[in-house]
PDB file of N, CA and C in Angstrom:
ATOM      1  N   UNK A  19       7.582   2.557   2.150  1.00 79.00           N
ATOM      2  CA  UNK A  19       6.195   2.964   2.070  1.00 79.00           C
ATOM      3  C   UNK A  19       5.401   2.265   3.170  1.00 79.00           C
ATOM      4  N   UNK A  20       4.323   3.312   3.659  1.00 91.00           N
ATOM      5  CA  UNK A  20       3.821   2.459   5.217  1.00 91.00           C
ATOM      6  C   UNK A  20       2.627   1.652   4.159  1.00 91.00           C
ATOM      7  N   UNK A  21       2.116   0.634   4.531  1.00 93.00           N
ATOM      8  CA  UNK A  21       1.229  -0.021   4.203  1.00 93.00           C
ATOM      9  C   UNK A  21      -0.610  -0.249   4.666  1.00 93.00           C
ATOM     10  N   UNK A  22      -0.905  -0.696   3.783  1.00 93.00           N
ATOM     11  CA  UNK A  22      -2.574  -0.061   4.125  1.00 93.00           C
ATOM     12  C   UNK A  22      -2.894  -0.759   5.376  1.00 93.00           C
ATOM     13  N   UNK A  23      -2.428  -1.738   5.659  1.00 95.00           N
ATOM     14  CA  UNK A  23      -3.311  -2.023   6.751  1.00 95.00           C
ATOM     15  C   UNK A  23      -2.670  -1.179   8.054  1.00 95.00           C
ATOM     16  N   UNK A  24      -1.048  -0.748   8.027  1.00 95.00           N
ATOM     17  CA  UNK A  24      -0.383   0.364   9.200  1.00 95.00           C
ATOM     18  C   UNK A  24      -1.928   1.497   8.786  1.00 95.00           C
ATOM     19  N   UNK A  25      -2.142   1.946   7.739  1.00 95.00           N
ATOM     20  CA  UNK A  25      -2.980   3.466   7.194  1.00 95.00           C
ATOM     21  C   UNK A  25      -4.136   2.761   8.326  1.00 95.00           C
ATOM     22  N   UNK A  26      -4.923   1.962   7.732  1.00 95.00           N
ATOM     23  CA  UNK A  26      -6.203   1.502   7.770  1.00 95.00           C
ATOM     24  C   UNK A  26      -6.301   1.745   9.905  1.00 95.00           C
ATOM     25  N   UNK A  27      -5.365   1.154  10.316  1.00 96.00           N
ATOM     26  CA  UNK A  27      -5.280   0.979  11.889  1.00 96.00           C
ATOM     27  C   UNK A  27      -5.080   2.595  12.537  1.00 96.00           C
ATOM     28  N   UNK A  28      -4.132   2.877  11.900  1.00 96.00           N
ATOM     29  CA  UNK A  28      -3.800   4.347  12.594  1.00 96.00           C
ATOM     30  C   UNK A  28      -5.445   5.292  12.418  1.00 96.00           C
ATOM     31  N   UNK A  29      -6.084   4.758  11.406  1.00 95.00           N
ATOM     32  CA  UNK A  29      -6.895   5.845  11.091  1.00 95.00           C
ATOM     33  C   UNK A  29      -8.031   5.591  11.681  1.00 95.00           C
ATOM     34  N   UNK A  30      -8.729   4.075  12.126  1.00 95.00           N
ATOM     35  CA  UNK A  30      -9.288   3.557  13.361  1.00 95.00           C
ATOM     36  C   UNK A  30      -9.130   4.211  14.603  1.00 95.00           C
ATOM     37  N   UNK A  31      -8.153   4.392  15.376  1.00 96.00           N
ATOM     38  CA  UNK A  31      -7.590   4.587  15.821  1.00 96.00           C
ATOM     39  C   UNK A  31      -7.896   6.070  15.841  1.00 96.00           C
ATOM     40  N   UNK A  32      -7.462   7.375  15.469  1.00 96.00           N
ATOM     41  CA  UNK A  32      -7.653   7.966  15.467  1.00 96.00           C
ATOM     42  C   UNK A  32      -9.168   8.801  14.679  1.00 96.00           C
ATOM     43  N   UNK A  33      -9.603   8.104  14.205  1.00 94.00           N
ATOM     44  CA  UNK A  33     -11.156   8.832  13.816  1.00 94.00           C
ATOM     45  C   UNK A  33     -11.066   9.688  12.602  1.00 94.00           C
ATOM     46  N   UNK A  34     -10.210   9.024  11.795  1.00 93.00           N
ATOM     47  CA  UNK A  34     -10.155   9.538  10.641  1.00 93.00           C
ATOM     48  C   UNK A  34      -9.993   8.796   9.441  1.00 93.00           C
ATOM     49  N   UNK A  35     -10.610   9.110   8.207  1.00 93.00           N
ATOM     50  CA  UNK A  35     -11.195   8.881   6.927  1.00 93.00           C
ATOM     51  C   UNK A  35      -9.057   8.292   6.162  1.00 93.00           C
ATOM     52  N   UNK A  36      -8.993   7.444   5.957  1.00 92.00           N
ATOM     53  CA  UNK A  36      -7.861   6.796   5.255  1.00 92.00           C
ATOM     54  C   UNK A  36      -7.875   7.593   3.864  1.00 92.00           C
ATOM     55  N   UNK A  37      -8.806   7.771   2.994  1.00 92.00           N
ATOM     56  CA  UNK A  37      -8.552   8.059   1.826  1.00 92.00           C
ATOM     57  C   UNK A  37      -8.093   9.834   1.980  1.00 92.00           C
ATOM     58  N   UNK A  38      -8.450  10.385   3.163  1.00 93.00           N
ATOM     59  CA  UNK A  38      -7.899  11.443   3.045  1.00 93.00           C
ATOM     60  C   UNK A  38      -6.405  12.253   3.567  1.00 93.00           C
ATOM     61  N   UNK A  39      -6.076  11.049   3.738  1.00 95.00           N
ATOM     62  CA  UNK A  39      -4.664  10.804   4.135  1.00 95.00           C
ATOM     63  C   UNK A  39      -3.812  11.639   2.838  1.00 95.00           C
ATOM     64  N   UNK A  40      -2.910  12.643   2.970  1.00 94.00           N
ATOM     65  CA  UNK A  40      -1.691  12.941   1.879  1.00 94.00           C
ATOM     66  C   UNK A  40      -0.676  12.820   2.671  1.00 94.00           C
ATOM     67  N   UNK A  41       0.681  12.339   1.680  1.00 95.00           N
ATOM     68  CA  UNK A  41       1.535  11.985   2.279  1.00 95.00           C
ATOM     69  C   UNK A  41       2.417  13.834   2.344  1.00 95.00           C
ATOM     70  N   UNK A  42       2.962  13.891   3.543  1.00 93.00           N
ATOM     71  CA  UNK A  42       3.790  15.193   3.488  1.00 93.00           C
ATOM     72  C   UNK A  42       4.966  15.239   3.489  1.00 93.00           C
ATOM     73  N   UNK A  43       5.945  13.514   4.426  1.00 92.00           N
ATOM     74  CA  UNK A  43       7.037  13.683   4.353  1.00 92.00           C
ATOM     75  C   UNK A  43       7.244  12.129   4.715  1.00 92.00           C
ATOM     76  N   UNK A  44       8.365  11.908   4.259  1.00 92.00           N
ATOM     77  CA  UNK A  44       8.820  10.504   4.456  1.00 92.00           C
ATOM     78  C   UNK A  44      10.250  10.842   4.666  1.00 92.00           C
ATOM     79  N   UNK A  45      10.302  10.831   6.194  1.00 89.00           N
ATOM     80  CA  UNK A  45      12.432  10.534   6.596  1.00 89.00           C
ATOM     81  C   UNK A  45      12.297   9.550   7.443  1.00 89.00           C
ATOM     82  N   UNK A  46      12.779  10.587   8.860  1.00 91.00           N
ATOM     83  CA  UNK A  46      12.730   9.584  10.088  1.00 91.00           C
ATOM     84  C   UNK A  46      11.237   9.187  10.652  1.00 91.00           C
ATOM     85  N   UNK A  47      10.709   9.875  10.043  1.00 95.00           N
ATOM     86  CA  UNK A  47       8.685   9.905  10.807  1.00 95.00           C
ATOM     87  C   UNK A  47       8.575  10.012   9.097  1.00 95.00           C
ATOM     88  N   UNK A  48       7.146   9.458   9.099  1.00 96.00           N
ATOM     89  CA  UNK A  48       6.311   9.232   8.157  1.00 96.00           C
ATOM     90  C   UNK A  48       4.962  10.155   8.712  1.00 96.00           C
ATOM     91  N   UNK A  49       4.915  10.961   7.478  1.00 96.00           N
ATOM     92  CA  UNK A  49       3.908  12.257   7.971  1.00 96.00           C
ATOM     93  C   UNK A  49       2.579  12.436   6.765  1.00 96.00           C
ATOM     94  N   UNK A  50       1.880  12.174   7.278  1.00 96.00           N
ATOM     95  CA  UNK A  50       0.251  12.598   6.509  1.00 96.00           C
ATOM     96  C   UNK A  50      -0.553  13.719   7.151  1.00 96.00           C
ATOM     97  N   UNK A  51      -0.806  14.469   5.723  1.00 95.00           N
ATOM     98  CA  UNK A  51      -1.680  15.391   6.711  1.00 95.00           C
ATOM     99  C   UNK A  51      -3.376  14.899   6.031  1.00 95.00           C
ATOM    100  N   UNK A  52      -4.263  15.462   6.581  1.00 95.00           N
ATOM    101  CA  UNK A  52      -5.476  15.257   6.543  1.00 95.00           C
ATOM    102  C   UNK A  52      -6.545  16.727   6.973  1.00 95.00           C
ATOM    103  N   UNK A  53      -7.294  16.794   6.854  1.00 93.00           N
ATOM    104  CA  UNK A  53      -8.589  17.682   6.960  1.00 93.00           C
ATOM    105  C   UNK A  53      -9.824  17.206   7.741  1.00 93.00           C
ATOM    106  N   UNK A  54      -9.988  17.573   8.633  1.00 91.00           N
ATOM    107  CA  UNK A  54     -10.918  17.453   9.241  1.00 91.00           C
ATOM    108  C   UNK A  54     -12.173  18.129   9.993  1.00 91.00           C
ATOM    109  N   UNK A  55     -13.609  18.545   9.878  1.00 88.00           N
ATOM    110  CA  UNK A  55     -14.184  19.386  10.213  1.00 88.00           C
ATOM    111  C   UNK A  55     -13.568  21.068  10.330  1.00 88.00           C
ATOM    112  N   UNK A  56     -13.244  21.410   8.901  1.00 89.00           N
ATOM    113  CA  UNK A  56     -11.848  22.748   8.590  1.00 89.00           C
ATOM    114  C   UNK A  56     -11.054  22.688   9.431  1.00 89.00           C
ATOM    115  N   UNK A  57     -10.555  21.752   9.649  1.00 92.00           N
ATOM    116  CA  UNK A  57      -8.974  21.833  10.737  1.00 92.00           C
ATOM    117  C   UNK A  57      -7.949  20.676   9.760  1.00 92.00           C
ATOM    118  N   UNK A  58      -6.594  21.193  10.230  1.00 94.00           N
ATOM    119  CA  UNK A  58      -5.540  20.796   9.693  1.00 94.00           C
ATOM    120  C   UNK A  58      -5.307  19.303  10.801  1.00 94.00           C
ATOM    121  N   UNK A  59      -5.167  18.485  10.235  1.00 96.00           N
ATOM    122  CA  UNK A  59      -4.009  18.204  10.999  1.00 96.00           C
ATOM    123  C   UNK A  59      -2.995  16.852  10.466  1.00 96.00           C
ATOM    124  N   UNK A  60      -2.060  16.220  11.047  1.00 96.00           N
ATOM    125  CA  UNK A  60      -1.010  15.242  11.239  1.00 96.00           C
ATOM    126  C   UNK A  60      -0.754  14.853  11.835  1.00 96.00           C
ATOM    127  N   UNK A  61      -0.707  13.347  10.790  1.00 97.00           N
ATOM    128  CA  UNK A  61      -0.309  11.804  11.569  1.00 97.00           C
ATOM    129  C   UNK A  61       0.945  11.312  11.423  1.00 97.00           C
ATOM    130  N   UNK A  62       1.354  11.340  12.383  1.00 97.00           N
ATOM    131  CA  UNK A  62       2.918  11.118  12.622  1.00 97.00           C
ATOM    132  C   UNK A  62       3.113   9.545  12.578  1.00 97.00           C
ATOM    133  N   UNK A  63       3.982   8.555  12.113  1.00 97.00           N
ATOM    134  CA  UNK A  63       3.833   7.570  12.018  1.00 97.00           C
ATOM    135  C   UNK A  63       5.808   7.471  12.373  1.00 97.00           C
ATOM    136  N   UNK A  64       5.936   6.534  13.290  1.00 96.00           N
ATOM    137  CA  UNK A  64       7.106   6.275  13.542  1.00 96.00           C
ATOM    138  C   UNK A  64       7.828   5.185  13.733  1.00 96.00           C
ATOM    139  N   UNK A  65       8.685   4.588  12.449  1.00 94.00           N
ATOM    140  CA  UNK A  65       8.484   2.997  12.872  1.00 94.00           C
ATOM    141  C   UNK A  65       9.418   2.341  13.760  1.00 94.00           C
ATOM    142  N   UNK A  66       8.903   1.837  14.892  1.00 93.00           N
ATOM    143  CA  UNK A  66       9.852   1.559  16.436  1.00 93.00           C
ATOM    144  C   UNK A  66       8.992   0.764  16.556  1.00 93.00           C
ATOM    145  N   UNK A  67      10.060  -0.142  17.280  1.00 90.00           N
ATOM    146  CA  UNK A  67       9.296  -1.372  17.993  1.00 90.00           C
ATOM    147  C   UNK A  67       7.971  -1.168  19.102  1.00 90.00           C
ATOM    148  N   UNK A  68       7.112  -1.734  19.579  1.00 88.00           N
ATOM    149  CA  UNK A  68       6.298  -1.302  20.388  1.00 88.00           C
ATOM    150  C   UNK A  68       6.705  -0.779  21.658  1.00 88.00           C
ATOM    151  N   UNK A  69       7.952  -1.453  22.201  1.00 90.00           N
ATOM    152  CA  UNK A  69       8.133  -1.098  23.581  1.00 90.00           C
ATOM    153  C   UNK A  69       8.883   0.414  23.626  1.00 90.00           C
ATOM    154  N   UNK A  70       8.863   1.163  22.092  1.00 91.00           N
ATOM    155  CA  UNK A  70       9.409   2.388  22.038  1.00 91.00           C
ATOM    156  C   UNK A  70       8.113   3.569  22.410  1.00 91.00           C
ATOM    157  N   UNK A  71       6.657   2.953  22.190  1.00 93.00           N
ATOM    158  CA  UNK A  71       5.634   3.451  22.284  1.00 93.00           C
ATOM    159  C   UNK A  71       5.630   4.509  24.056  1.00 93.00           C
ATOM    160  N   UNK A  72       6.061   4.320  24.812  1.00 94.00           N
ATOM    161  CA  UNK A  72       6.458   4.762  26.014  1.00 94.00           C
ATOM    162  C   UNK A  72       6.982   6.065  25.977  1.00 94.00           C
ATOM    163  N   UNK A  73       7.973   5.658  25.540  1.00 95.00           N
ATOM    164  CA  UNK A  73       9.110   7.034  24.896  1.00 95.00           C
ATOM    165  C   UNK A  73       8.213   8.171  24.244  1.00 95.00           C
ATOM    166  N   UNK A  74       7.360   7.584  23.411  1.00 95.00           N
ATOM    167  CA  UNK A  74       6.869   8.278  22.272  1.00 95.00           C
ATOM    168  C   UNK A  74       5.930   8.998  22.949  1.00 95.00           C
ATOM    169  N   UNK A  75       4.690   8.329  23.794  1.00 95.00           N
ATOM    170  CA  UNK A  75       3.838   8.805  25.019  1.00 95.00           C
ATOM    171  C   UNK A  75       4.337  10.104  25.546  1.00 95.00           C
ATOM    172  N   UNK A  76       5.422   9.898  26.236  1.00 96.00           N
ATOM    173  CA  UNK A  76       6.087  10.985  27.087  1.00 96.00           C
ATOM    174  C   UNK A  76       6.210  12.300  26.127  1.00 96.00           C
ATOM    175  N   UNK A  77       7.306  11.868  25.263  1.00 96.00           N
ATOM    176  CA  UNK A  77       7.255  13.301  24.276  1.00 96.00           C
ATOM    177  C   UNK A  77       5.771  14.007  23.913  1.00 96.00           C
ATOM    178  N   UNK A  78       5.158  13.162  23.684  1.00 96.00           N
ATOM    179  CA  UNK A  78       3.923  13.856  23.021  1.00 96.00           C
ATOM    180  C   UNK A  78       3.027  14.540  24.383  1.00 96.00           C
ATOM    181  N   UNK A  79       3.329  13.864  25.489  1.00 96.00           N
ATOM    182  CA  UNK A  79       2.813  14.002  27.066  1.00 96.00           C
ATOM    183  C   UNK A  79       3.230  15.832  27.033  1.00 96.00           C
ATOM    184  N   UNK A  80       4.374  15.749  26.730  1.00 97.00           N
ATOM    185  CA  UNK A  80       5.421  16.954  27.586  1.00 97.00           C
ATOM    186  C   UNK A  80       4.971  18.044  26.387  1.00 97.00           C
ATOM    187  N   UNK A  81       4.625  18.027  25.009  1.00 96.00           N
ATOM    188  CA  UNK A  81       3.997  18.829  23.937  1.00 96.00           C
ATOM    189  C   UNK A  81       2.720  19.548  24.517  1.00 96.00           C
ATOM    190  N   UNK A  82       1.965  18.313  24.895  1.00 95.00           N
ATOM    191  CA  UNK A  82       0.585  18.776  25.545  1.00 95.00           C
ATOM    192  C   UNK A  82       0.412  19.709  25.997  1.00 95.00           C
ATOM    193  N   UNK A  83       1.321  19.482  27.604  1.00 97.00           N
ATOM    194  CA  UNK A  83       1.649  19.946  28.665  1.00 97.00           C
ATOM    195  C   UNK A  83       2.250  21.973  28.458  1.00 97.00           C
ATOM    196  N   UNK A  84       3.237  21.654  27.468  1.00 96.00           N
ATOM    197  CA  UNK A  84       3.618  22.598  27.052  1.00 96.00           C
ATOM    198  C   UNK A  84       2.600  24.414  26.584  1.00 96.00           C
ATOM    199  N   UNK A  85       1.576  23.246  25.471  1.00 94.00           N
ATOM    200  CA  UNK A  85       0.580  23.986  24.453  1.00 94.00           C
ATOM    201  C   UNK A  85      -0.399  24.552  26.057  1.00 94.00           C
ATOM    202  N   UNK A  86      -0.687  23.526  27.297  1.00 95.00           N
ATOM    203  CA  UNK A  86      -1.715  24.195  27.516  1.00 95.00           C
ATOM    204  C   UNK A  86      -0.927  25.313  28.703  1.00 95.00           C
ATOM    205  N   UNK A  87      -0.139  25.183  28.903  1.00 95.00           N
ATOM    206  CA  UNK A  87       0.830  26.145  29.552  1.00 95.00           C
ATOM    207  C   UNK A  87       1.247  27.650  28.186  1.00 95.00           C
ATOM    208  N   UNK A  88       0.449  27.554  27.108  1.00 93.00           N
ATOM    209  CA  UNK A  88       0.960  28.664  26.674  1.00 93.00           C
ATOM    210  C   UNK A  88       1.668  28.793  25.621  1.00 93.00           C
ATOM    211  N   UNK A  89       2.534  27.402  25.095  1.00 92.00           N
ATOM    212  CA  UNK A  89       3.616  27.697  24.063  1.00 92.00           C
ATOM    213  C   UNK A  89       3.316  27.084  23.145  1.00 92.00           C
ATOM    214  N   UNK A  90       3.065  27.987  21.797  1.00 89.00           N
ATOM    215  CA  UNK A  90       3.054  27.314  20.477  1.00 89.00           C
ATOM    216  C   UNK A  90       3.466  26.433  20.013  1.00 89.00           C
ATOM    217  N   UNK A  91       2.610  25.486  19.961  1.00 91.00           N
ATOM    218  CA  UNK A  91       3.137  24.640  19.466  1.00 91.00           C
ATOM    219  C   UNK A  91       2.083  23.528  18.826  1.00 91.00           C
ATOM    220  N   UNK A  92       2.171  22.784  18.042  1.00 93.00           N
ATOM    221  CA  UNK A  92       1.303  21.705  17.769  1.00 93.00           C
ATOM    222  C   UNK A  92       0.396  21.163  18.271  1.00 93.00           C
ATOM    223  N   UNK A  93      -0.836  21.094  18.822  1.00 95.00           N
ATOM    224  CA  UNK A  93      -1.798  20.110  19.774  1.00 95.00           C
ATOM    225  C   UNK A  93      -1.572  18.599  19.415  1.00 95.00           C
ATOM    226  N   UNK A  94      -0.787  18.248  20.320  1.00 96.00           N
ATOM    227  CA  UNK A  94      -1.121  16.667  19.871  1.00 96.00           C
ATOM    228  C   UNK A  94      -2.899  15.959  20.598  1.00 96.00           C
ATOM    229  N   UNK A  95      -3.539  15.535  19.597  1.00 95.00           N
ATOM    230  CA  UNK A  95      -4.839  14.865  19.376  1.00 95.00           C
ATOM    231  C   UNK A  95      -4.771  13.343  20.085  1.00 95.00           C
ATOM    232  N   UNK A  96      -5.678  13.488  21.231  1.00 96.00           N
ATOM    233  CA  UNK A  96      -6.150  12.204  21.541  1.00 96.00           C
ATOM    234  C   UNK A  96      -6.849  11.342  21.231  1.00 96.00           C
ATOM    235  N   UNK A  97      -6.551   9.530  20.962  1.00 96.00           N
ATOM    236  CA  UNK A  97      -6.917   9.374  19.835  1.00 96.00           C
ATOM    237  C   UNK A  97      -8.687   8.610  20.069  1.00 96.00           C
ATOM    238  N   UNK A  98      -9.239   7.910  19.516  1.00 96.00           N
ATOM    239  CA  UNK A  98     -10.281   7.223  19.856  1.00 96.00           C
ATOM    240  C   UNK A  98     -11.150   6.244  21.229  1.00 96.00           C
ATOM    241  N   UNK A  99      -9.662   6.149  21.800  1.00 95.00           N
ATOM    242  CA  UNK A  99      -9.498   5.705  23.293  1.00 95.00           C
ATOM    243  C   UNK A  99      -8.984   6.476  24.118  1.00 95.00           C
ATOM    244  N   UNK A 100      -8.607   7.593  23.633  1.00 96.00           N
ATOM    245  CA  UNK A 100      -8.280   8.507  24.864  1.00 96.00           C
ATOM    246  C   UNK A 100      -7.034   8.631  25.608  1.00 96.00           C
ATOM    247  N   UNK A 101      -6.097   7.946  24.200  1.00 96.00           N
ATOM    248  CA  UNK A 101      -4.621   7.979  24.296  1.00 96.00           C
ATOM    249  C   UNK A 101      -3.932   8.870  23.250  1.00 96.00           C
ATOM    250  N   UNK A 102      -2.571   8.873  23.734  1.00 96.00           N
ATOM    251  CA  UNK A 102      -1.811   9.941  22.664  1.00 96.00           C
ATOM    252  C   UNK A 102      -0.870   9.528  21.504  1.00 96.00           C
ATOM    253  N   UNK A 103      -0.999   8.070  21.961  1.00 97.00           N
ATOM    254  CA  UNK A 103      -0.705   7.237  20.543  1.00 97.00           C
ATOM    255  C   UNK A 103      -1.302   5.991  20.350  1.00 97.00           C
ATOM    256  N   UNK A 104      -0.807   5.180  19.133  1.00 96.00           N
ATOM    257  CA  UNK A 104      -1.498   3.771  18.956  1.00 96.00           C
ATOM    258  C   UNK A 104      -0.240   3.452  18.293  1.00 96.00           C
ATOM    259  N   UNK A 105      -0.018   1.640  18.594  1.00 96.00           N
ATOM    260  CA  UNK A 105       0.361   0.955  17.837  1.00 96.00           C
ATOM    261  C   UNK A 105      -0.097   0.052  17.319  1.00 96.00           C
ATOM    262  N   UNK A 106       0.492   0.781  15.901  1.00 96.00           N
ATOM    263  CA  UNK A 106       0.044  -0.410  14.214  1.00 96.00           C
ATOM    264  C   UNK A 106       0.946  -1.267  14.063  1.00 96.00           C
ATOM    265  N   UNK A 107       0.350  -2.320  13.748  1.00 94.00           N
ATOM    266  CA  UNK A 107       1.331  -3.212  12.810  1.00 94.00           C
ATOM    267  C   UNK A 107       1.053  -3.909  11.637  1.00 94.00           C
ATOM    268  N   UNK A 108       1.797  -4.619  11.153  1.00 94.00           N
ATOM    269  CA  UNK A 108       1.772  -5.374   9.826  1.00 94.00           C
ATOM    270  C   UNK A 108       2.941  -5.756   9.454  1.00 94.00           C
ATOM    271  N   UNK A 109       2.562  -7.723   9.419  1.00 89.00           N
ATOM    272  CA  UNK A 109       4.032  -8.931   9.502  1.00 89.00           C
ATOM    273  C   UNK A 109       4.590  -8.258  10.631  1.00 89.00           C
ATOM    274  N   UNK A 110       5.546  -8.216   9.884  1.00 87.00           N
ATOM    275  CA  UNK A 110       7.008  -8.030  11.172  1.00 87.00           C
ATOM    276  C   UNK A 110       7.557  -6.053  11.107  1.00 87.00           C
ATOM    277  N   UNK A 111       6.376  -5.417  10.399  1.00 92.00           N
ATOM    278  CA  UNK A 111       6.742  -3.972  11.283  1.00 92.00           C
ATOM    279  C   UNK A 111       6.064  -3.529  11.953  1.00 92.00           C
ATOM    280  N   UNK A 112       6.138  -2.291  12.970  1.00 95.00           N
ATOM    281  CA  UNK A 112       5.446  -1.813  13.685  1.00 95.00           C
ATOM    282  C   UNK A 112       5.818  -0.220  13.603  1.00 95.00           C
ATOM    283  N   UNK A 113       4.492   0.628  14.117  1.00 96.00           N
ATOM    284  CA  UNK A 113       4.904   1.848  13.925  1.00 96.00           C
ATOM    285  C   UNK A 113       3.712   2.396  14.616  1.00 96.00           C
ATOM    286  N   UNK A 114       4.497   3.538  15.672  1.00 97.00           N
ATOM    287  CA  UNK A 114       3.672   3.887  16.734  1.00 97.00           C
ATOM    288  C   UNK A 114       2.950   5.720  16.260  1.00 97.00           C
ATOM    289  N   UNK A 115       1.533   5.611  16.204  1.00 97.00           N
ATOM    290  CA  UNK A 115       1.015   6.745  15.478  1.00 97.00           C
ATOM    291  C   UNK A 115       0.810   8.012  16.502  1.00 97.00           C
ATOM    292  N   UNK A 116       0.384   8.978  16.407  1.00 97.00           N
ATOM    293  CA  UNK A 116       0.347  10.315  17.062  1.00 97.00           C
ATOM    294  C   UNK A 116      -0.348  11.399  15.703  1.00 97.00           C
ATOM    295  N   UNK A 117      -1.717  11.454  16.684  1.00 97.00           N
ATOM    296  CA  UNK A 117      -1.745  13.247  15.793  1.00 97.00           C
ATOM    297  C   UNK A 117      -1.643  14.465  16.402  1.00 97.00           C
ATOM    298  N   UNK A 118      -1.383  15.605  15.264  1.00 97.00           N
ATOM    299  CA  UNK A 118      -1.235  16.564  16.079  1.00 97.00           C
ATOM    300  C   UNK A 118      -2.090  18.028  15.122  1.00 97.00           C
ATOM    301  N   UNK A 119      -2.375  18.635  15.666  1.00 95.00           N
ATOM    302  CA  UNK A 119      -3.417  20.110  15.214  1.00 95.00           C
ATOM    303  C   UNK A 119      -2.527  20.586  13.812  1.00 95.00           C
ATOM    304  N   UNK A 120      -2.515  20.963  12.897  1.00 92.00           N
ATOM    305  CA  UNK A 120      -1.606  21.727  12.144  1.00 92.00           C
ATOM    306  C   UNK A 120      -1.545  23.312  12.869  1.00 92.00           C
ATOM    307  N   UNK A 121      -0.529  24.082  12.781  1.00 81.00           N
ATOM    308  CA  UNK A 121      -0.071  24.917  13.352  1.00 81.00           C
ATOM    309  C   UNK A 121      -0.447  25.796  12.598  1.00 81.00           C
ATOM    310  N   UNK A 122      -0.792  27.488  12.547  1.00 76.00           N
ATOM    311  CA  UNK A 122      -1.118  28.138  11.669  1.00 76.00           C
ATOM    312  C   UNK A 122       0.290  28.690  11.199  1.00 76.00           C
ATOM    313  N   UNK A 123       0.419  28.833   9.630  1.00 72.00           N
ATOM    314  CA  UNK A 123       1.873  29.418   9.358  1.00 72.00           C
ATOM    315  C   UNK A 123       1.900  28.824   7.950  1.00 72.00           C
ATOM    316  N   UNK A 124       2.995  28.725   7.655  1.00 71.00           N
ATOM    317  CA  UNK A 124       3.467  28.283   6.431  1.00 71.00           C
ATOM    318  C   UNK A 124       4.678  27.236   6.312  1.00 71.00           C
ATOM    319  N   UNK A 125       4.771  26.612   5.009  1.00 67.00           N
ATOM    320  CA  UNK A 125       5.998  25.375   5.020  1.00 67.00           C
ATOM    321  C   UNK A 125       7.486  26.287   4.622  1.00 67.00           C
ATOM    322  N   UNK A 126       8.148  26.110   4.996  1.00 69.00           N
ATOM    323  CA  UNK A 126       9.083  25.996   4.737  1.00 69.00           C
ATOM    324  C   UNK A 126       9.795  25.948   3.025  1.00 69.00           C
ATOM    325  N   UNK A 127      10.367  26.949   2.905  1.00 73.00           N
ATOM    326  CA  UNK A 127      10.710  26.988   0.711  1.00 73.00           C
ATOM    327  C   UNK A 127      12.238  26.563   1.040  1.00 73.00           C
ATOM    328  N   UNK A 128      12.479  25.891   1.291  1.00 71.00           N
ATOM    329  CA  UNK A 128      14.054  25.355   0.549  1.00 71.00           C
ATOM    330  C   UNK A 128      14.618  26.447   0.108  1.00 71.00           C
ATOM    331  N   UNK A 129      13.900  26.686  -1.074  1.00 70.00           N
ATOM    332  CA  UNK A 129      14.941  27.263  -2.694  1.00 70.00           C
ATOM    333  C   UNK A 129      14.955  28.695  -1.731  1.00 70.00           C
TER     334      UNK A 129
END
């Protein structure tokens, strides 16, 4: 479970209200979605050391890049400083955040 003060930072950080945080998925990324001025969107939370934050930059760089070239896909959201991620921490974890637009469509039914 990510912890309030990882919530509390990411949401600094990105310009958004903590209590309206729902959790959507917990595997390899830790995923909240939220509501904002009627828009969807998600906070990707990924827990890697800081110097993975680079890596993480780029991918979300090359998403951007992608959406404004045309291809559906997610907007990743720049955050309060005018970056495409932040790193949180708390003790000894860390976890590098990213939002992104919710996509119009639907989830996915398993069954």
């Amino acid at each position: 479970m990510v912890s309030t003060a990882i919530i509390s930072q990411a949401s600094q950080s990105f310009g958004m209200a903590p209590e309206s945080l729902v959790l959507v998925s917990q595997s390899t990324n830790v995923v909240y979605r939220f509501n904002q001025q009627d828009k969807t969107y998600f906070l990707r939370l990924s827990e890697k050391p800081a110097a993975y934050e680079k890596s993480i930059q780029a991918e979300v760089h090359w998403v951007r890049y992608l959406v404004s070239k045309g291809v559906r896909a997610s907007l990743p959201i720049l955050s309060v400083e005018g970056k495409l991620t932040a790193v949180c921490r708390d003790q000894e974890k860390c976890y590098v955040a990213a939002v992104f637009e919710g996509a119009i469509g639907y989830f996915f039914d398993y069954d």
